[in-house]
Structure formats: structure tokens, C-alpha cells
């Protein structure tokens, strides 16, 4: 079985709609649930690294991701 490391950083794919617009609120397990039966096609390891909007990502966050 294939292995996938799923690293979340927030961003568009993790956003949900709120009264004041979109904000990253979904973690990797919530996104995995959206895959339905496809989630069993590989062994998926999670790392919820950041939870910020991608437009707010700065060099400090890039450093965190690189480490």
C-alpha cells in the first residue's frame, strides 16, 4: 500500500465560509473524510503544521515548513 504524508498549512483548500468571509478551519482529518471511499487507497500520515490563510503566510512560516 502506498504511503502519503499529508501536511496542512491552512490556505484555500482548508477554508470554510463564515459571516466575515473565508478562513482556514479544516484540519487534515476533516479533509480526509471528504475523500469518502478513496481514503482507504493509501496509508495517510497527518501533520497539521499551520492553520493560516495563505495570503498571510510570511517568511517565518516558510521557515517552519522547510524545517
PDB file of N, CA and C in Angstrom:
ATOM      1  N   UNK A   1       0.848  -1.182   0.000  1.00  0.00           N
ATOM      2  CA  UNK A   1       0.000   0.000   0.000  1.00  0.00           C
ATOM      3  C   UNK A   1       0.891   1.242   0.000  1.00  0.00           C
ATOM      4  N   UNK A   2       0.521   2.206  -0.777  1.00  0.00           N
ATOM      5  CA  UNK A   2       1.272   3.463  -0.843  1.00  0.00           C
ATOM      6  C   UNK A   2       1.084   4.255   0.447  1.00  0.00           C
ATOM      7  N   UNK A   3       2.115   5.067   0.776  1.00  0.00           N
ATOM      8  CA  UNK A   3       2.049   5.941   1.944  1.00  0.00           C
ATOM      9  C   UNK A   3       2.068   7.386   1.472  1.00  0.00           C
ATOM     10  N   UNK A   4       1.267   8.196   2.118  1.00  0.00           N
ATOM     11  CA  UNK A   4       1.193   9.627   1.821  1.00  0.00           C
ATOM     12  C   UNK A   4       1.345  10.386   3.132  1.00  0.00           C
ATOM     13  N   UNK A   5       2.178  11.428   3.126  1.00  0.00           N
ATOM     14  CA  UNK A   5       2.247  12.334   4.263  1.00  0.00           C
ATOM     15  C   UNK A   5       1.453  13.576   3.881  1.00  0.00           C
ATOM     16  N   UNK A   6       0.423  13.850   4.624  1.00  0.00           N
ATOM     17  CA  UNK A   6      -0.493  14.954   4.341  1.00  0.00           C
ATOM     18  C   UNK A   6      -0.169  16.070   5.318  1.00  0.00           C
ATOM     19  N   UNK A   7       0.453  17.141   4.819  1.00  0.00           N
ATOM     20  CA  UNK A   7       0.835  18.281   5.651  1.00  0.00           C
ATOM     21  C   UNK A   7      -0.109  19.434   5.337  1.00  0.00           C
ATOM     22  N   UNK A   8      -0.824  19.902   6.351  1.00  0.00           N
ATOM     23  CA  UNK A   8      -1.739  21.018   6.124  1.00  0.00           C
ATOM     24  C   UNK A   8      -1.130  22.303   6.661  1.00  0.00           C
ATOM     25  N   UNK A   9      -1.388  23.388   5.955  1.00  0.00           N
ATOM     26  CA  UNK A   9      -0.882  24.701   6.352  1.00  0.00           C
ATOM     27  C   UNK A   9      -1.980  25.754   6.378  1.00  0.00           C
ATOM     28  N   UNK A  10      -3.221  25.320   6.209  1.00  0.00           N
ATOM     29  CA  UNK A  10      -4.318  26.276   6.078  1.00  0.00           C
ATOM     30  C   UNK A  10      -4.535  26.520   4.598  1.00  0.00           C
ATOM     31  N   UNK A  11      -4.724  27.737   4.205  1.00  0.00           N
ATOM     32  CA  UNK A  11      -4.879  28.038   2.785  1.00  0.00           C
ATOM     33  C   UNK A  11      -6.274  27.756   2.271  1.00  0.00           C
ATOM     34  N   UNK A  12      -6.462  27.965   0.994  1.00  0.00           N
ATOM     35  CA  UNK A  12      -7.776  27.903   0.365  1.00  0.00           C
ATOM     36  C   UNK A  12      -8.475  26.572   0.559  1.00  0.00           C
ATOM     37  N   UNK A  13      -7.763  25.477   0.386  1.00  0.00           N
ATOM     38  CA  UNK A  13      -8.402  24.163   0.454  1.00  0.00           C
ATOM     39  C   UNK A  13      -8.955  23.855   1.844  1.00  0.00           C
ATOM     40  N   UNK A  14      -8.431  24.496   2.874  1.00  0.00           N
ATOM     41  CA  UNK A  14      -8.864  24.243   4.253  1.00  0.00           C
ATOM     42  C   UNK A  14      -9.886  25.264   4.751  1.00  0.00           C
ATOM     43  N   UNK A  15     -10.361  26.138   3.871  1.00  0.00           N
ATOM     44  CA  UNK A  15     -11.259  27.219   4.288  1.00  0.00           C
ATOM     45  C   UNK A  15     -12.720  26.799   4.332  1.00  0.00           C
ATOM     46  N   UNK A  16     -13.427  27.405   5.264  1.00  0.00           N
ATOM     47  CA  UNK A  16     -14.881  27.313   5.330  1.00  0.00           C
ATOM     48  C   UNK A  16     -15.430  28.737   5.382  1.00  0.00           C
ATOM     49  N   UNK A  17     -16.686  28.877   4.970  1.00  0.00           N
ATOM     50  CA  UNK A  17     -17.308  30.196   4.879  1.00  0.00           C
ATOM     51  C   UNK A  17     -17.888  30.612   6.234  1.00  0.00           C
ATOM     52  N   UNK A  18     -17.609  31.848   6.614  1.00  0.00           N
ATOM     53  CA  UNK A  18     -18.138  32.459   7.840  1.00  0.00           C
ATOM     54  C   UNK A  18     -18.778  33.790   7.464  1.00  0.00           C
ATOM     55  N   UNK A  19     -19.425  34.427   8.400  1.00  0.00           N
ATOM     56  CA  UNK A  19     -20.081  35.707   8.137  1.00  0.00           C
ATOM     57  C   UNK A  19     -19.112  36.765   7.615  1.00  0.00           C
ATOM     58  N   UNK A  20     -17.869  36.710   8.072  1.00  0.00           N
ATOM     59  CA  UNK A  20     -16.885  37.706   7.652  1.00  0.00           C
ATOM     60  C   UNK A  20     -15.992  37.219   6.514  1.00  0.00           C
ATOM     61  N   UNK A  21     -16.361  36.122   5.860  1.00  0.00           N
ATOM     62  CA  UNK A  21     -15.610  35.607   4.715  1.00  0.00           C
ATOM     63  C   UNK A  21     -15.072  34.212   4.970  1.00  0.00           C
ATOM     64  N   UNK A  22     -14.040  33.859   4.240  1.00  0.00           N
ATOM     65  CA  UNK A  22     -13.436  32.539   4.373  1.00  0.00           C
ATOM     66  C   UNK A  22     -12.296  32.565   5.386  1.00  0.00           C
ATOM     67  N   UNK A  23     -12.140  31.457   6.107  1.00  0.00           N
ATOM     68  CA  UNK A  23     -10.985  31.314   6.995  1.00  0.00           C
ATOM     69  C   UNK A  23     -10.616  29.835   7.051  1.00  0.00           C
ATOM     70  N   UNK A  24      -9.316  29.539   7.193  1.00  0.00           N
ATOM     71  CA  UNK A  24      -8.884  28.140   7.240  1.00  0.00           C
ATOM     72  C   UNK A  24      -9.264  27.504   8.572  1.00  0.00           C
ATOM     73  N   UNK A  25     -10.169  26.546   8.515  1.00  0.00           N
ATOM     74  CA  UNK A  25     -10.648  25.909   9.744  1.00  0.00           C
ATOM     75  C   UNK A  25     -10.566  24.390   9.692  1.00  0.00           C
ATOM     76  N   UNK A  26     -10.445  23.813   8.508  1.00  0.00           N
ATOM     77  CA  UNK A  26     -10.432  22.357   8.397  1.00  0.00           C
ATOM     78  C   UNK A  26      -9.047  21.795   8.662  1.00  0.00           C
ATOM     79  N   UNK A  27      -8.988  20.716   9.449  1.00  0.00           N
ATOM     80  CA  UNK A  27      -7.718  20.032   9.634  1.00  0.00           C
ATOM     81  C   UNK A  27      -7.661  18.846   8.666  1.00  0.00           C
ATOM     82  N   UNK A  28      -6.550  18.146   8.662  1.00  0.00           N
ATOM     83  CA  UNK A  28      -6.349  17.080   7.687  1.00  0.00           C
ATOM     84  C   UNK A  28      -7.370  15.957   7.827  1.00  0.00           C
ATOM     85  N   UNK A  29      -7.745  15.613   9.035  1.00  0.00           N
ATOM     86  CA  UNK A  29      -8.716  14.533   9.211  1.00  0.00           C
ATOM     87  C   UNK A  29     -10.084  14.914   8.647  1.00  0.00           C
ATOM     88  N   UNK A  30     -10.480  16.165   8.797  1.00  0.00           N
ATOM     89  CA  UNK A  30     -11.750  16.620   8.230  1.00  0.00           C
ATOM     90  C   UNK A  30     -11.693  16.601   6.699  1.00  0.00           C
ATOM     91  N   UNK A  31     -10.549  16.990   6.135  1.00  0.00           N
ATOM     92  CA  UNK A  31     -10.407  16.946   4.684  1.00  0.00           C
ATOM     93  C   UNK A  31     -10.374  15.511   4.181  1.00  0.00           C
ATOM     94  N   UNK A  32      -9.766  14.615   4.956  1.00  0.00           N
ATOM     95  CA  UNK A  32      -9.720  13.207   4.586  1.00  0.00           C
ATOM     96  C   UNK A  32     -11.122  12.619   4.493  1.00  0.00           C
ATOM     97  N   UNK A  33     -12.000  12.999   5.414  1.00  0.00           N
ATOM     98  CA  UNK A  33     -13.374  12.499   5.391  1.00  0.00           C
ATOM     99  C   UNK A  33     -14.072  12.831   4.081  1.00  0.00           C
ATOM    100  N   UNK A  34     -13.708  13.952   3.467  1.00  0.00           N
ATOM    101  CA  UNK A  34     -14.319  14.356   2.199  1.00  0.00           C
ATOM    102  C   UNK A  34     -13.925  13.418   1.059  1.00  0.00           C
ATOM    103  N   UNK A  35     -12.870  12.643   1.228  1.00  0.00           N
ATOM    104  CA  UNK A  35     -12.454  11.701   0.181  1.00  0.00           C
ATOM    105  C   UNK A  35     -13.333  10.467   0.126  1.00  0.00           C
ATOM    106  N   UNK A  36     -14.140  10.270   1.167  1.00  0.00           N
ATOM    107  CA  UNK A  36     -15.044   9.126   1.192  1.00  0.00           C
ATOM    108  C   UNK A  36     -14.299   7.814   1.034  1.00  0.00           C
ATOM    109  N   UNK A  37     -14.775   6.945   0.123  1.00  0.00           N
ATOM    110  CA  UNK A  37     -14.158   5.622  -0.022  1.00  0.00           C
ATOM    111  C   UNK A  37     -12.723   5.661  -0.534  1.00  0.00           C
ATOM    112  N   UNK A  38     -12.303   6.768  -1.113  1.00  0.00           N
ATOM    113  CA  UNK A  38     -10.940   6.877  -1.637  1.00  0.00           C
ATOM    114  C   UNK A  38      -9.886   6.988  -0.528  1.00  0.00           C
ATOM    115  N   UNK A  39     -10.311   7.296   0.687  1.00  0.00           N
ATOM    116  CA  UNK A  39      -9.353   7.459   1.769  1.00  0.00           C
ATOM    117  C   UNK A  39      -8.661   6.159   2.142  1.00  0.00           C
ATOM    118  N   UNK A  40      -9.184   5.038   1.711  1.00  0.00           N
ATOM    119  CA  UNK A  40      -8.580   3.750   2.030  1.00  0.00           C
ATOM    120  C   UNK A  40      -7.635   3.260   0.937  1.00  0.00           C
ATOM    121  N   UNK A  41      -7.318   4.105  -0.023  1.00  0.00           N
ATOM    122  CA  UNK A  41      -6.447   3.710  -1.123  1.00  0.00           C
ATOM    123  C   UNK A  41      -4.960   3.809  -0.769  1.00  0.00           C
ATOM    124  N   UNK A  42      -4.648   4.423   0.367  1.00  0.00           N
ATOM    125  CA  UNK A  42      -3.256   4.596   0.794  1.00  0.00           C
ATOM    126  C   UNK A  42      -3.225   4.766   2.313  1.00  0.00           C
ATOM    127  N   UNK A  43      -2.054   4.534   2.887  1.00  0.00           N
ATOM    128  CA  UNK A  43      -1.850   4.832   4.295  1.00  0.00           C
ATOM    129  C   UNK A  43      -1.475   6.310   4.379  1.00  0.00           C
ATOM    130  N   UNK A  44      -2.271   7.089   5.094  1.00  0.00           N
ATOM    131  CA  UNK A  44      -2.074   8.536   5.135  1.00  0.00           C
ATOM    132  C   UNK A  44      -1.658   8.958   6.537  1.00  0.00           C
ATOM    133  N   UNK A  45      -0.500   9.612   6.617  1.00  0.00           N
ATOM    134  CA  UNK A  45       0.011  10.151   7.874  1.00  0.00           C
ATOM    135  C   UNK A  45      -0.252  11.654   7.881  1.00  0.00           C
ATOM    136  N   UNK A  46      -0.684  12.187   8.998  1.00  0.00           N
ATOM    137  CA  UNK A  46      -1.084  13.588   9.091  1.00  0.00           C
ATOM    138  C   UNK A  46      -0.073  14.438   9.833  1.00  0.00           C
ATOM    139  N   UNK A  47       0.060  15.686   9.393  1.00  0.00           N
ATOM    140  CA  UNK A  47       0.815  16.692  10.134  1.00  0.00           C
ATOM    141  C   UNK A  47       0.128  18.035   9.901  1.00  0.00           C
ATOM    142  N   UNK A  48      -0.682  18.458  10.863  1.00  0.00           N
ATOM    143  CA  UNK A  48      -1.347  19.763  10.779  1.00  0.00           C
ATOM    144  C   UNK A  48      -0.349  20.814  11.254  1.00  0.00           C
ATOM    145  N   UNK A  49       0.462  21.301  10.341  1.00  0.00           N
ATOM    146  CA  UNK A  49       1.581  22.173  10.651  1.00  0.00           C
ATOM    147  C   UNK A  49       1.155  23.601  10.970  1.00  0.00           C
ATOM    148  N   UNK A  50       0.334  24.187  10.124  1.00  0.00           N
ATOM    149  CA  UNK A  50      -0.138  25.569  10.294  1.00  0.00           C
ATOM    150  C   UNK A  50      -1.637  25.623  10.041  1.00  0.00           C
ATOM    151  N   UNK A  51      -2.260  26.692  10.463  1.00  0.00           N
ATOM    152  CA  UNK A  51      -3.684  26.906  10.228  1.00  0.00           C
ATOM    153  C   UNK A  51      -3.896  28.382   9.921  1.00  0.00           C
ATOM    154  N   UNK A  52      -3.246  28.863   8.839  1.00  0.00           N
ATOM    155  CA  UNK A  52      -3.360  30.280   8.489  1.00  0.00           C
ATOM    156  C   UNK A  52      -3.775  30.431   7.031  1.00  0.00           C
ATOM    157  N   UNK A  53      -4.357  31.555   6.722  1.00  0.00           N
ATOM    158  CA  UNK A  53      -4.715  31.881   5.352  1.00  0.00           C
ATOM    159  C   UNK A  53      -3.434  32.052   4.549  1.00  0.00           C
ATOM    160  N   UNK A  54      -3.406  31.518   3.352  1.00  0.00           N
ATOM    161  CA  UNK A  54      -2.182  31.577   2.547  1.00  0.00           C
ATOM    162  C   UNK A  54      -1.765  33.005   2.208  1.00  0.00           C
ATOM    163  N   UNK A  55      -2.703  33.948   2.189  1.00  0.00           N
ATOM    164  CA  UNK A  55      -2.332  35.340   1.915  1.00  0.00           C
ATOM    165  C   UNK A  55      -1.590  35.968   3.090  1.00  0.00           C
ATOM    166  N   UNK A  56      -1.666  35.335   4.266  1.00  0.00           N
ATOM    167  CA  UNK A  56      -0.967  35.835   5.453  1.00  0.00           C
ATOM    168  C   UNK A  56       0.359  35.119   5.704  1.00  0.00           C
ATOM    169  N   UNK A  57       0.719  34.185   4.835  1.00  0.00           N
ATOM    170  CA  UNK A  57       1.956  33.435   5.038  1.00  0.00           C
ATOM    171  C   UNK A  57       3.164  34.329   4.776  1.00  0.00           C
ATOM    172  N   UNK A  58       4.100  34.297   5.699  1.00  0.00           N
ATOM    173  CA  UNK A  58       5.292  35.134   5.664  1.00  0.00           C
ATOM    174  C   UNK A  58       6.543  34.256   5.710  1.00  0.00           C
ATOM    175  N   UNK A  59       7.724  34.845   5.554  1.00  0.00           N
ATOM    176  CA  UNK A  59       8.963  34.051   5.601  1.00  0.00           C
ATOM    177  C   UNK A  59       9.103  33.186   6.855  1.00  0.00           C
ATOM    178  N   UNK A  60       8.549  33.623   7.974  1.00  0.00           N
ATOM    179  CA  UNK A  60       8.626  32.828   9.200  1.00  0.00           C
ATOM    180  C   UNK A  60       7.915  31.483   9.006  1.00  0.00           C
ATOM    181  N   UNK A  61       6.752  31.519   8.358  1.00  0.00           N
ATOM    182  CA  UNK A  61       6.003  30.283   8.105  1.00  0.00           C
ATOM    183  C   UNK A  61       6.737  29.423   7.072  1.00  0.00           C
ATOM    184  N   UNK A  62       7.349  30.041   6.077  1.00  0.00           N
ATOM    185  CA  UNK A  62       8.115  29.286   5.086  1.00  0.00           C
ATOM    186  C   UNK A  62       9.238  28.520   5.781  1.00  0.00           C
ATOM    187  N   UNK A  63       9.873  29.176   6.772  1.00  0.00           N
ATOM    188  CA  UNK A  63      10.938  28.529   7.537  1.00  0.00           C
ATOM    189  C   UNK A  63      10.411  27.343   8.320  1.00  0.00           C
ATOM    190  N   UNK A  64       9.233  27.487   8.916  1.00  0.00           N
ATOM    191  CA  UNK A  64       8.618  26.394   9.654  1.00  0.00           C
ATOM    192  C   UNK A  64       8.360  25.219   8.730  1.00  0.00           C
ATOM    193  N   UNK A  65       7.828  25.493   7.549  1.00  0.00           N
ATOM    194  CA  UNK A  65       7.556  24.434   6.581  1.00  0.00           C
ATOM    195  C   UNK A  65       8.858  23.761   6.145  1.00  0.00           C
ATOM    196  N   UNK A  66       9.894  24.541   5.912  1.00  0.00           N
ATOM    197  CA  UNK A  66      11.168  23.993   5.456  1.00  0.00           C
ATOM    198  C   UNK A  66      11.798  23.078   6.505  1.00  0.00           C
ATOM    199  N   UNK A  67      11.628  23.437   7.778  1.00  0.00           N
ATOM    200  CA  UNK A  67      12.206  22.617   8.841  1.00  0.00           C
ATOM    201  C   UNK A  67      11.486  21.309   8.931  1.00  0.00           C
TER     202      UNK A  67
END
